[in-house]
mmCIF file of C-alpha atoms in Angstrom:
data_model
loop_
_atom_site.group_PDB
_atom_site.id
_atom_site.type_symbol
_atom_site.label_atom_id
_atom_site.label_comp_id
_atom_site.label_asym_id
_atom_site.label_seq_id
_atom_site.Cartn_x
_atom_site.Cartn_y
_atom_site.Cartn_z
ATOM 1 C CA MET W 17 0.000 0.000 0.000
ATOM 2 C CA LEU W 18 1.563 3.312 -1.123
ATOM 3 C CA PHE W 19 0.801 6.977 -0.731
ATOM 4 C CA ARG W 20 0.462 9.001 -3.934
ATOM 5 C CA SER W 21 4.024 10.124 -3.266
ATOM 6 C CA GLY W 22 5.151 6.489 -3.514
ATOM 7 C CA GLN W 23 6.031 6.246 0.196
ATOM 8 C CA VAL W 24 4.987 3.255 2.291
ATOM 9 C CA PRO W 25 2.644 4.427 5.107
ATOM 10 C CA GLN W 26 3.879 3.800 8.645
ATOM 11 C CA PRO W 27 1.223 3.353 11.377
ATOM 12 C CA SER W 28 2.138 4.573 14.860
ATOM 13 C CA ASP W 29 4.036 2.250 17.215
ATOM 14 C CA HIS W 30 1.135 2.519 19.681
ATOM 15 C CA LEU W 31 -1.326 1.235 17.083
ATOM 16 C CA VAL W 32 0.914 -1.646 16.061
ATOM 17 C CA LYS W 33 1.320 -2.609 19.732
ATOM 18 C CA ILE W 34 -2.465 -2.689 20.207
ATOM 19 C CA LEU W 35 -2.901 -4.894 17.146
ATOM 20 C CA ALA W 36 -0.404 -7.333 18.676
ATOM 21 C CA GLY W 37 0.776 -8.651 15.340
ATOM 22 C CA HIS W 38 -2.447 -10.240 14.078
ATOM 23 C CA PRO W 39 -1.895 -10.563 10.275
ATOM 24 C CA LEU W 40 -5.449 -9.686 9.265
ATOM 25 C CA ALA W 41 -5.657 -6.769 11.686
ATOM 26 C CA THR W 42 -2.328 -5.425 10.475
ATOM 27 C CA ARG W 43 -3.417 -5.544 6.828
ATOM 28 C CA LEU W 44 -6.639 -3.681 7.571
ATOM 29 C CA ALA W 45 -4.762 -1.192 9.727
ATOM 30 C CA ALA W 46 -2.350 -0.478 6.884
ATOM 31 C CA ARG W 47 -5.308 0.157 4.582
ATOM 32 C CA LEU W 48 -6.971 2.506 7.036
ATOM 33 C CA TRP W 49 -3.687 4.255 7.786
ATOM 34 C CA SER W 50 -3.029 4.850 4.077
ATOM 35 C CA GLU W 51 -6.431 6.524 3.807
ATOM 36 C CA HIS W 52 -6.114 8.528 7.051
ATOM 37 C CA PRO W 53 -2.362 9.057 7.620
ATOM 38 C CA SER W 54 -2.744 12.203 9.721
ATOM 39 C CA ILE W 55 -4.498 10.587 12.690
ATOM 40 C CA ASP W 56 -3.687 7.958 15.259
ATOM 41 C CA ILE W 57 -6.912 5.973 15.354
ATOM 42 C CA SER W 58 -5.909 4.264 18.586
ATOM 43 C CA LYS W 59 -6.291 7.608 20.383
ATOM 44 C CA ASP W 60 -9.810 8.180 19.076
ATOM 45 C CA ILE W 61 -12.054 5.827 21.044
ATOM 46 C CA GLU W 62 -15.007 6.046 18.680
ATOM 47 C CA ILE W 63 -12.916 5.394 15.575
ATOM 48 C CA PHE W 64 -10.912 2.644 17.261
ATOM 49 C CA GLU W 65 -14.014 0.805 18.503
ATOM 50 C CA ARG W 66 -15.472 0.951 15.000
ATOM 51 C CA PHE W 67 -12.160 -0.278 13.612
ATOM 52 C CA ARG W 68 -12.017 -3.125 16.139
ATOM 53 C CA ASP W 69 -15.569 -4.235 15.383
ATOM 54 C CA THR W 70 -14.917 -4.057 11.642
ATOM 55 C CA ILE W 71 -11.851 -6.284 11.907
ATOM 56 C CA VAL W 72 -13.544 -8.900 14.075
ATOM 57 C CA SER W 73 -16.772 -8.833 12.080
ATOM 58 C CA PHE W 74 -14.789 -9.328 8.874
ATOM 59 C CA LEU W 75 -12.904 -12.203 10.467
ATOM 60 C CA LEU W 76 -16.030 -13.906 11.795
ATOM 61 C CA GLU W 77 -17.848 -13.514 8.468
ATOM 62 C CA LYS W 78 -15.349 -15.988 7.032
ATOM 63 C CA ILE W 79 -15.988 -18.534 9.794
ATOM 64 C CA THR W 80 -19.255 -20.159 10.874
ATOM 65 C CA LEU W 81 -19.376 -20.533 14.642
ATOM 66 C CA SER W 82 -21.718 -22.885 16.473
ATOM 67 C CA LYS W 83 -23.543 -21.766 19.608
ATOM 68 C CA SER W 84 -21.058 -23.742 21.730
ATOM 69 C CA GLU W 85 -18.144 -21.996 20.051
ATOM 70 C CA LYS W 86 -19.703 -18.558 20.541
ATOM 71 C CA ASP W 87 -20.379 -19.370 24.202
ATOM 72 C CA LEU W 88 -16.769 -20.432 24.778
ATOM 73 C CA MET W 89 -15.498 -17.276 23.055
ATOM 74 C CA SER W 90 -17.685 -15.205 25.389
ATOM 75 C CA PHE W 91 -16.311 -17.037 28.421
ATOM 76 C CA ALA W 92 -12.722 -16.673 27.192
ATOM 77 C CA SER W 93 -13.240 -12.921 26.755
ATOM 78 C CA ILE W 94 -13.283 -12.298 30.524
ATOM 79 C CA PHE W 95 -9.639 -13.304 31.032
ATOM 80 C CA ARG W 96 -6.842 -10.741 31.161
ATOM 81 C CA LEU W 97 -4.024 -13.331 31.084
ATOM 82 C CA PRO W 98 -3.458 -16.705 29.398
ATOM 83 C CA VAL W 99 -5.312 -19.423 31.323
ATOM 84 C CA PRO W 100 -4.953 -23.228 31.530
ATOM 85 C CA ARG W 101 -7.247 -25.625 29.723
ATOM 86 C CA SER W 102 -8.647 -26.777 33.072
ATOM 87 C CA VAL W 103 -10.552 -23.515 33.575
ATOM 88 C CA PHE W 104 -12.564 -24.213 30.410
ATOM 89 C CA LEU W 105 -13.303 -27.737 31.652
ATOM 90 C CA LYS W 106 -14.450 -26.212 34.952
ATOM 91 C CA TRP W 107 -16.836 -23.997 32.999
ATOM 92 C CA GLY W 108 -18.142 -26.332 30.295
ATOM 93 C CA GLY W 109 -17.056 -29.880 31.070
ATOM 94 C CA ASN W 110 -15.786 -32.272 28.401
ATOM 95 C CA GLU W 111 -17.648 -30.479 25.610
ATOM 96 C CA ALA W 112 -15.536 -27.390 26.264
ATOM 97 C CA ASN W 113 -12.453 -29.527 25.618
ATOM 98 C CA TYR W 114 -13.600 -30.349 22.067
ATOM 99 C CA VAL W 115 -14.769 -26.796 21.370
ATOM 100 C CA LEU W 116 -11.476 -25.358 22.578
ATOM 101 C CA ASN W 117 -9.576 -27.652 20.205
ATOM 102 C CA SER W 118 -11.792 -26.529 17.328
ATOM 103 C CA LEU W 119 -11.323 -22.825 18.037
ATOM 104 C CA THR W 120 -7.581 -23.234 18.493
ATOM 105 C CA GLY W 121 -7.428 -24.961 15.110
ATOM 106 C CA GLN W 122 -9.235 -21.993 13.558
ATOM 107 C CA TYR W 123 -6.787 -19.550 15.222
ATOM 108 C CA LEU W 124 -9.630 -17.837 17.089
ATOM 109 C CA VAL W 125 -8.141 -18.938 20.407
ATOM 110 C CA GLU W 126 -4.376 -18.556 20.705
ATOM 111 C CA SER W 127 -2.361 -21.165 22.609
ATOM 112 C CA SER W 128 1.112 -20.898 24.105
ATOM 113 C CA ALA W 129 3.180 -22.350 26.928
ATOM 114 C CA GLU W 130 1.407 -19.936 29.297
ATOM 115 C CA GLY W 131 -2.077 -21.100 28.348
ATOM 116 C CA TYR W 132 -5.004 -20.054 26.149
ATOM 117 C CA GLN W 133 -6.236 -16.564 25.342
ATOM 118 C CA LEU W 134 -8.107 -14.560 22.743
ATOM 119 C CA HIS W 135 -6.399 -12.000 20.563
ATOM 120 C CA PRO W 136 -7.012 -8.582 22.211
ATOM 121 C CA LEU W 137 -9.261 -7.383 19.385
ATOM 122 C CA VAL W 138 -11.349 -10.559 19.463
ATOM 123 C CA ARG W 139 -11.503 -10.515 23.269
ATOM 124 C CA ASP W 140 -12.693 -6.906 23.357
ATOM 125 C CA PHE W 141 -15.333 -7.618 20.720
ATOM 126 C CA PHE W 142 -16.864 -10.560 22.598
ATOM 127 C CA TYR W 143 -16.539 -8.908 26.021
ATOM 128 C CA HIS W 144 -18.239 -5.779 24.686
ATOM 129 C CA ASN W 145 -21.205 -7.933 23.640
ATOM 130 C CA LEU W 146 -21.360 -9.911 26.887
ATOM 131 C CA GLY W 147 -24.615 -9.464 28.798
ATOM 132 C CA THR W 148 -24.445 -8.424 32.458
ATOM 133 C CA LYS W 149 -26.033 -11.604 33.828
ATOM 134 C CA GLN W 150 -23.863 -13.857 31.659
ATOM 135 C CA GLY W 151 -20.754 -11.837 32.554
ATOM 136 C CA ILE W 152 -21.365 -12.214 36.292
ATOM 137 C CA SER W 153 -21.863 -15.959 35.859
ATOM 138 C CA HIS W 154 -18.589 -16.287 33.922
ATOM 139 C CA HIS W 155 -16.633 -14.214 36.448
ATOM 140 C CA LYS W 156 -17.912 -16.342 39.343
ATOM 141 C CA VAL W 157 -16.655 -19.528 37.658
ATOM 142 C CA ALA W 158 -13.260 -17.933 36.985
ATOM 143 C CA ALA W 159 -12.932 -16.523 40.504
ATOM 144 C CA LYS W 160 -13.704 -19.869 42.121
ATOM 145 C CA PHE W 161 -11.211 -21.595 39.815
ATOM 146 C CA PHE W 162 -8.340 -19.286 40.795
ATOM 147 C CA GLU W 163 -9.235 -19.490 44.483
ATOM 148 C CA GLU W 164 -9.114 -23.296 44.229
ATOM 149 C CA GLN W 165 -5.677 -23.049 42.589
ATOM 150 C CA ILE W 166 -4.438 -21.134 45.636
ATOM 151 C CA SER W 167 -5.963 -23.647 48.051
ATOM 152 C CA LYS W 168 -4.375 -26.577 46.194
ATOM 153 C CA ALA W 169 -0.952 -24.945 46.414
ATOM 154 C CA ARG W 170 -1.370 -24.334 50.147
ATOM 155 C CA LEU W 171 -2.481 -27.917 50.821
ATOM 156 C CA ALA W 172 0.564 -29.184 48.919
ATOM 157 C CA GLY W 173 2.808 -26.988 51.045
ATOM 158 C CA LYS W 174 3.741 -24.843 48.034
ATOM 159 C CA ARG W 175 3.809 -21.082 47.647
ATOM 160 C CA PHE W 176 0.753 -19.880 45.749
ATOM 161 C CA VAL W 177 1.134 -17.994 42.467
ATOM 162 C CA PRO W 178 0.539 -14.253 43.021
ATOM 163 C CA GLU W 179 -1.222 -13.931 39.659
ATOM 164 C CA ASP W 180 -3.800 -16.501 40.804
ATOM 165 C CA LEU W 181 -4.623 -14.327 43.790
ATOM 166 C CA GLY W 182 -4.814 -11.223 41.620
ATOM 167 C CA GLU W 183 -7.140 -12.944 39.164
ATOM 168 C CA ALA W 184 -9.351 -14.333 41.946
ATOM 169 C CA VAL W 185 -9.735 -10.825 43.364
ATOM 170 C CA HIS W 186 -10.371 -9.344 39.914
ATOM 171 C CA HIS W 187 -13.092 -11.828 38.984
ATOM 172 C CA TYR W 188 -14.848 -11.653 42.365
ATOM 173 C CA LEU W 189 -14.890 -7.859 42.019
ATOM 174 C CA GLU W 190 -16.316 -8.134 38.488
ATOM 175 C CA ALA W 191 -18.977 -10.467 39.872
ATOM 176 C CA GLY W 192 -19.784 -7.886 42.572
ATOM 177 C CA ASP W 193 -18.841 -10.212 45.443
ATOM 178 C CA TRP W 194 -17.101 -7.788 47.837
ATOM 179 C CA ILE W 195 -17.566 -10.130 50.812
ATOM 180 C CA LYS W 196 -15.535 -12.821 49.076
ATOM 181 C CA VAL W 197 -12.801 -10.323 48.203
ATOM 182 C CA LYS W 198 -12.569 -9.328 51.846
ATOM 183 C CA SER W 199 -12.130 -12.965 52.827
ATOM 184 C CA LEU W 200 -9.097 -13.203 50.525
ATOM 185 C CA THR W 201 -7.202 -10.350 52.140
ATOM 186 C CA TYR W 202 -5.507 -12.658 54.652
ATOM 187 C CA TYR W 203 -3.260 -13.748 51.780
ATOM 188 C CA LYS W 204 -1.867 -10.230 51.777
ATOM 189 C CA GLU W 205 0.419 -10.907 54.735
ATOM 190 C CA GLU W 206 1.818 -13.985 52.972
ATOM 191 C CA LEU W 207 2.469 -12.106 49.759
ATOM 192 C CA LYS W 208 4.195 -9.061 51.264
ATOM 193 C CA PRO W 209 7.470 -10.802 52.256
ATOM 194 C CA VAL W 210 7.520 -12.592 48.891
ATOM 195 C CA ALA W 211 7.235 -9.257 47.084
ATOM 196 C CA ARG W 212 9.976 -7.719 49.203
ATOM 197 C CA SER W 213 12.231 -10.717 48.568
ATOM 198 C CA HIS W 214 11.727 -10.522 44.812
ATOM 199 C CA TYR W 215 12.553 -6.813 44.852
ATOM 200 C CA GLN W 216 15.667 -7.247 46.984
ATOM 201 C CA ARG W 217 16.918 -10.016 44.675
ATOM 202 C CA LYS W 218 16.395 -7.599 41.748
ATOM 203 C CA GLU W 219 13.716 -9.834 40.237
ATOM 204 C CA TYR W 220 11.786 -6.748 39.247
ATOM 205 C CA ASP W 221 9.320 -8.432 36.867
ATOM 206 C CA LEU W 222 8.194 -10.765 39.648
ATOM 207 C CA ALA W 223 8.131 -7.957 42.207
ATOM 208 C CA PHE W 224 6.018 -5.843 39.845
ATOM 209 C CA ARG W 225 3.393 -8.595 39.622
ATOM 210 C CA ASP W 226 3.442 -9.111 43.385
ATOM 211 C CA TYR W 227 2.892 -5.448 44.180
ATOM 212 C CA LYS W 228 0.144 -5.099 41.556
ATOM 213 C CA VAL W 229 -1.715 -7.956 43.277
ATOM 214 C CA LEU W 230 -1.215 -6.282 46.665
ATOM 215 C CA LEU W 231 -2.875 -3.170 45.257
ATOM 216 C CA ASP W 232 -5.763 -5.328 44.012
ATOM 217 C CA LEU W 233 -6.195 -6.424 47.620
ATOM 218 C CA ASP W 234 -5.671 -2.975 49.128
ATOM 219 C CA LYS W 235 -5.530 0.164 46.959
ATOM 220 C CA ASN W 236 -4.104 2.079 49.942
ATOM 221 C CA ASP W 237 -1.056 -0.143 50.440
ATOM 222 C CA VAL W 238 1.740 2.417 50.888
ATOM 223 C CA ASP W 239 4.565 -0.097 50.488
ATOM 224 C CA ALA W 240 3.096 -1.393 47.221
ATOM 225 C CA HIS W 241 2.742 2.112 45.779
ATOM 226 C CA PHE W 242 6.290 2.989 46.856
ATOM 227 C CA HIS W 243 7.888 -0.091 45.300
ATOM 228 C CA LEU W 244 5.860 0.260 42.110
ATOM 229 C CA ALA W 245 7.175 3.831 41.869
ATOM 230 C CA LEU W 246 10.742 2.505 42.129
ATOM 231 C CA ILE W 247 10.127 -0.212 39.528
ATOM 232 C CA PHE W 248 8.507 2.196 37.061
ATOM 233 C CA ALA W 249 11.460 4.567 37.580
ATOM 234 C CA ARG W 250 13.819 1.740 36.617
ATOM 235 C CA GLN W 251 11.766 1.278 33.451
ATOM 236 C CA ASP W 252 12.068 5.022 32.771
ATOM 237 C CA ASP W 253 8.273 5.332 32.947
ATOM 238 C CA TRP W 254 8.224 8.509 35.002
ATOM 239 C CA ASP W 255 4.525 9.265 34.604
ATOM 240 C CA GLU W 256 3.605 6.009 36.366
ATOM 241 C CA ALA W 257 6.481 6.414 38.821
ATOM 242 C CA GLU W 258 5.336 9.908 39.836
ATOM 243 C CA PHE W 259 1.750 8.701 40.208
ATOM 244 C CA HIS W 260 2.627 5.901 42.633
ATOM 245 C CA PHE W 261 5.172 8.050 44.489
ATOM 246 C CA GLY W 262 2.477 10.696 44.942
ATOM 247 C CA LYS W 263 0.004 8.102 46.200
ATOM 248 C CA ALA W 264 2.537 6.829 48.741
ATOM 249 C CA LEU W 265 3.111 10.373 50.020
ATOM 250 C CA ASP W 266 -0.620 11.129 50.149
ATOM 251 C CA LEU W 267 -1.241 7.998 52.211
ATOM 252 C CA LYS W 268 1.794 8.129 54.522
ATOM 253 C CA GLY W 269 2.801 11.775 54.517
ATOM 254 C CA LYS W 270 6.279 13.125 53.800
ATOM 255 C CA VAL W 271 8.382 10.623 55.684
ATOM 256 C CA PRO W 272 12.158 10.455 55.060
ATOM 257 C CA TRP W 273 12.291 6.855 53.802
ATOM 258 C CA ILE W 274 9.847 7.537 50.967
ATOM 259 C CA LEU W 275 11.548 10.792 49.952
ATOM 260 C CA GLN W 276 15.032 9.284 50.152
ATOM 261 C CA GLY W 277 14.080 6.091 48.307
ATOM 262 C CA TYR W 278 12.564 7.987 45.422
ATOM 263 C CA ALA W 279 15.472 10.432 45.381
ATOM 264 C CA ASN W 280 17.800 7.453 45.012
ATOM 265 C CA ALA W 281 15.866 6.379 41.900
ATOM 266 C CA LYS W 282 16.126 9.916 40.508
ATOM 267 C CA MET W 283 19.852 9.974 41.183
ATOM 268 C CA ARG W 284 20.345 6.644 39.424
ATOM 269 C CA ALA W 285 18.630 8.171 36.378
ATOM 270 C CA ASN W 286 20.968 11.187 36.622
ATOM 271 C CA ARG W 287 18.093 13.530 37.505
ATOM 272 C CA LEU W 288 20.307 15.174 40.076
ATOM 273 C CA GLY W 289 18.375 18.384 40.635
ATOM 274 C CA GLU W 290 15.161 16.553 41.446
ATOM 275 C CA ALA W 291 17.062 14.077 43.620
ATOM 276 C CA GLU W 292 18.700 16.865 45.606
ATOM 277 C CA ASN W 293 15.377 18.585 46.295
ATOM 278 C CA LEU W 294 13.904 15.354 47.655
ATOM 279 C CA LEU W 295 16.974 14.576 49.779
ATOM 280 C CA LEU W 296 17.080 18.067 51.278
ATOM 281 C CA GLU W 297 13.377 17.740 52.101
ATOM 282 C CA ALA W 298 14.038 14.385 53.796
ATOM 283 C CA GLU W 299 17.000 15.842 55.704
ATOM 284 C CA GLY W 300 14.832 18.728 56.884
ATOM 285 C CA ILE W 301 12.360 16.257 58.380
ATOM 286 C CA ASN W 302 15.029 14.077 60.013
ATOM 287 C CA PRO W 303 18.635 15.402 59.959
ATOM 288 C CA LEU W 304 19.901 12.061 61.341
ATOM 289 C CA HIS W 305 18.315 9.779 58.722
ATOM 290 C CA THR W 306 21.334 7.699 57.674
ATOM 291 C CA ALA W 307 20.220 6.704 54.163
ATOM 292 C CA THR W 308 19.428 10.331 53.325
ATOM 293 C CA LEU W 309 22.880 11.525 54.459
ATOM 294 C CA ILE W 310 24.615 8.764 52.489
ATOM 295 C CA ASP W 311 22.727 9.650 49.312
ATOM 296 C CA LEU W 312 23.470 13.342 49.782
ATOM 297 C CA GLY W 313 27.150 12.418 49.991
ATOM 298 C CA ARG W 314 26.912 10.350 46.815
ATOM 299 C CA LEU W 315 25.098 13.141 45.022
ATOM 300 C CA MET W 316 27.894 15.601 45.927
ATOM 301 C CA GLU W 317 30.411 13.076 44.640
ATOM 302 C CA LYS W 318 28.567 13.007 41.315
ATOM 303 C CA ARG W 319 28.889 16.805 41.258
ATOM 304 C CA ASN W 320 32.625 16.642 41.916
ATOM 305 C CA ASP W 321 32.263 18.283 45.312
ATOM 306 C CA PRO W 322 34.349 15.975 47.552
ATOM 307 C CA GLY W 323 34.386 18.410 50.491
ATOM 308 C CA SER W 324 30.605 18.479 50.784
ATOM 309 C CA ALA W 325 30.452 14.759 50.100
#
């Protein structure tokens, strides 16, 4: 597909990321982009939703789905992460096993080592058309499945998977079962030391997942917000880092350990002016806070001021 000038059109990186590499979606996106090169359709909700529905409708027009297949697609649309085959058996019994094989063979359900999931565009399409009553029913099945996964791990003397807890909380919330969510919060105390251990061992991907689950359990968890701020800073995602740092301060107040910890992240990114402001603020609150004084010394070293350091 070429412009009149003979140049190949280049969709935005954000759009390509949303399409997640689906060949059909990419072809249609290229066509749309060649006709409307001056806009990023992924930023226009109305246009993007129309685009999404057009892609999926076009795809489904080429394939005849049975009622069982449509029902499984609707159930699969509630999941945010790849899930094991056993969750479909929990929902639909042995018939779901055959239907899942059929849909996987038609590339409507994607399979990988992590499990089964719908392509984001297909998932959004089916979830958008999911009725409230049916959605609640699906979420209850999913929530119970993930809670059982946690219980099985505990009975076997194994550490439960944090994502299972996060998904159990998510699906119970979607089903409107706040009482059940509250009953799951006792897992929070088990997960906290695991999250801290992952962070200290520099396993930041694992720590990120742990702390996201802790926020699912308690949106006012200061320690989770603080560590997410540090992890986002390491990823150079300063918008998210500032958000979680601000939440930690709002919840806990301006305590030296939060100010110093975030200043350390700023210093590591060579944002020395911002780091200094935070460290001086921490020093003003507690002039004897050891970590703050050490970081102030390191900052002066970076500025070639050995006397002050």
